[in-house]
Amino acid sequence: GGGYSFDPGIDSDQPVQIHSDVADFSIGSAGSHLLVLKKNGSLLAAGQNTKGQLGDGSNSDKSSPVVLYTEGIASVSAGFEHSLVLKTDGSIWTMGKNNIGQLGDGNTTDRNVPHMAVPSGASAIFTGSSQNHFLKTDGSLWGFGRNDGGMLGYFPKQDQLLPVPINNEGTVSVSSQSFSSFQVRTDGSF
């Protein structure tokens, strides 16, 4: 259970528009929840919500989208039962599962409402299954969450409950999976 749909009545073997004015979206790593960023900076969320990953103050699944913010959102990224939101002011807000520091707030308490993990200076967010990275406006790469196998690129290999610096400059993009993370650097290296 816990699937999502913007119109449960759609049954088509052809692409069908289900929403308009979408700027970006992110689907959780288990395919269980969806974050939709609208062009006006608003944020919608739908799907499974057992750990509060939709951030609506409940732990109830939503088959139709709920509005979390009406403006001020720059980017969204959904992981496994947790979500990250980058606001236009450079702050990062997190919600959902937090058993190994996925929310970057210094503890392991799940949260069903958005909680600020980074107060300012962020320019991009990237979510893996249980690890997260973000770029700062100064070009540095930071991470938090699962790191028992070094998937953050940070040593020692232990989970990080708060953001830690990964490198000082030169990262353009990050892609993470369950047990690994990769970065593209400004010089084109991978």
PDB file of N, CA, C and O in Angstrom, residues 6 19 34-38 42-46 65-69:
ATOM      1  N   PHE A   6      -2.076  11.184  -8.965  1.00  0.00           N
ATOM      2  CA  PHE A   6      -2.743  12.470  -9.030  1.00  0.00           C
ATOM      3  C   PHE A   6      -4.150  12.322  -9.583  1.00  0.00           C
ATOM      4  O   PHE A   6      -4.941  13.214  -9.508  1.00  0.00           O
ATOM      5  N   HIS A  19      -0.478  16.637 -14.222  1.00  0.00           N
ATOM      6  CA  HIS A  19      -0.364  17.893 -13.497  1.00  0.00           C
ATOM      7  C   HIS A  19       0.323  18.893 -14.403  1.00  0.00           C
ATOM      8  O   HIS A  19       1.037  18.519 -15.323  1.00  0.00           O
ATOM      9  N   LEU A  34       6.316  10.767  -3.379  1.00  0.00           N
ATOM     10  CA  LEU A  34       6.574  11.691  -4.471  1.00  0.00           C
ATOM     11  C   LEU A  34       6.553  13.123  -3.956  1.00  0.00           C
ATOM     12  O   LEU A  34       5.656  13.507  -3.210  1.00  0.00           O
ATOM     13  N   LEU A  35       7.549  13.905  -4.365  1.00  0.00           N
ATOM     14  CA  LEU A  35       7.599  15.337  -4.087  1.00  0.00           C
ATOM     15  C   LEU A  35       7.522  16.062  -5.423  1.00  0.00           C
ATOM     16  O   LEU A  35       8.245  15.712  -6.361  1.00  0.00           O
ATOM     17  N   VAL A  36       6.656  17.061  -5.519  1.00  0.00           N
ATOM     18  CA  VAL A  36       6.485  17.812  -6.757  1.00  0.00           C
ATOM     19  C   VAL A  36       6.700  19.294  -6.472  1.00  0.00           C
ATOM     20  O   VAL A  36       6.004  19.881  -5.644  1.00  0.00           O
ATOM     21  N   LEU A  37       7.669  19.881  -7.174  1.00  0.00           N
ATOM     22  CA  LEU A  37       7.947  21.299  -7.073  1.00  0.00           C
ATOM     23  C   LEU A  37       7.263  22.001  -8.233  1.00  0.00           C
ATOM     24  O   LEU A  37       7.519  21.690  -9.392  1.00  0.00           O
ATOM     25  N   LYS A  38       6.396  22.931  -7.919  1.00  0.00           N
ATOM     26  CA  LYS A  38       5.684  23.693  -8.945  1.00  0.00           C
ATOM     27  C   LYS A  38       6.517  24.911  -9.361  1.00  0.00           C
ATOM     28  O   LYS A  38       7.387  25.351  -8.624  1.00  0.00           O
ATOM     29  N   SER A  42       5.921  26.358  -5.040  1.00  0.00           N
ATOM     30  CA  SER A  42       5.149  25.588  -4.063  1.00  0.00           C
ATOM     31  C   SER A  42       5.562  24.115  -4.120  1.00  0.00           C
ATOM     32  O   SER A  42       6.150  23.657  -5.092  1.00  0.00           O
ATOM     33  N   LEU A  43       5.239  23.381  -3.064  1.00  0.00           N
ATOM     34  CA  LEU A  43       5.619  21.977  -2.945  1.00  0.00           C
ATOM     35  C   LEU A  43       4.407  21.122  -2.616  1.00  0.00           C
ATOM     36  O   LEU A  43       3.664  21.417  -1.682  1.00  0.00           O
ATOM     37  N   LEU A  44       4.231  20.051  -3.407  1.00  0.00           N
ATOM     38  CA  LEU A  44       3.192  19.060  -3.177  1.00  0.00           C
ATOM     39  C   LEU A  44       3.854  17.741  -2.812  1.00  0.00           C
ATOM     40  O   LEU A  44       4.967  17.449  -3.270  1.00  0.00           O
ATOM     41  N   ALA A  45       3.189  16.919  -2.011  1.00  0.00           N
ATOM     42  CA  ALA A  45       3.712  15.609  -1.630  1.00  0.00           C
ATOM     43  C   ALA A  45       2.575  14.596  -1.611  1.00  0.00           C
ATOM     44  O   ALA A  45       1.441  14.927  -1.257  1.00  0.00           O
ATOM     45  N   ALA A  46       2.887  13.353  -1.998  1.00  0.00           N
ATOM     46  CA  ALA A  46       1.889  12.282  -1.989  1.00  0.00           C
ATOM     47  C   ALA A  46       2.599  10.951  -1.800  1.00  0.00           C
ATOM     48  O   ALA A  46       3.799  10.837  -2.009  1.00  0.00           O
ATOM     49  N   PRO A  65      -2.185  14.509  -3.577  1.00  0.00           N
ATOM     50  CA  PRO A  65      -1.136  15.388  -3.062  1.00  0.00           C
ATOM     51  C   PRO A  65      -1.628  16.368  -2.000  1.00  0.00           C
ATOM     52  O   PRO A  65      -2.750  16.842  -2.054  1.00  0.00           O
ATOM     53  N   VAL A  66      -0.746  16.627  -1.034  1.00  0.00           N
ATOM     54  CA  VAL A  66      -0.987  17.650  -0.023  1.00  0.00           C
ATOM     55  C   VAL A  66      -0.004  18.786  -0.293  1.00  0.00           C
ATOM     56  O   VAL A  66       1.110  18.565  -0.761  1.00  0.00           O
ATOM     57  N   VAL A  67      -0.410  20.013  -0.012  1.00  0.00           N
ATOM     58  CA  VAL A  67       0.454  21.172  -0.204  1.00  0.00           C
ATOM     59  C   VAL A  67       1.254  21.382   1.076  1.00  0.00           C
ATOM     60  O   VAL A  67       0.684  21.546   2.154  1.00  0.00           O
ATOM     61  N   LEU A  68       2.593  21.362   0.960  1.00  0.00           N
ATOM     62  CA  LEU A  68       3.450  21.598   2.117  1.00  0.00           C
ATOM     63  C   LEU A  68       3.872  23.056   2.218  1.00  0.00           C
ATOM     64  O   LEU A  68       3.942  23.617   3.296  1.00  0.00           O
ATOM     65  N   TYR A  69       4.206  23.640   1.091  1.00  0.00           N
ATOM     66  CA  TYR A  69       4.618  25.040   1.033  1.00  0.00           C
ATOM     67  C   TYR A  69       3.930  25.684  -0.161  1.00  0.00           C
ATOM     68  O   TYR A  69       3.747  25.036  -1.195  1.00  0.00           O
TER      69      TYR A  69
END
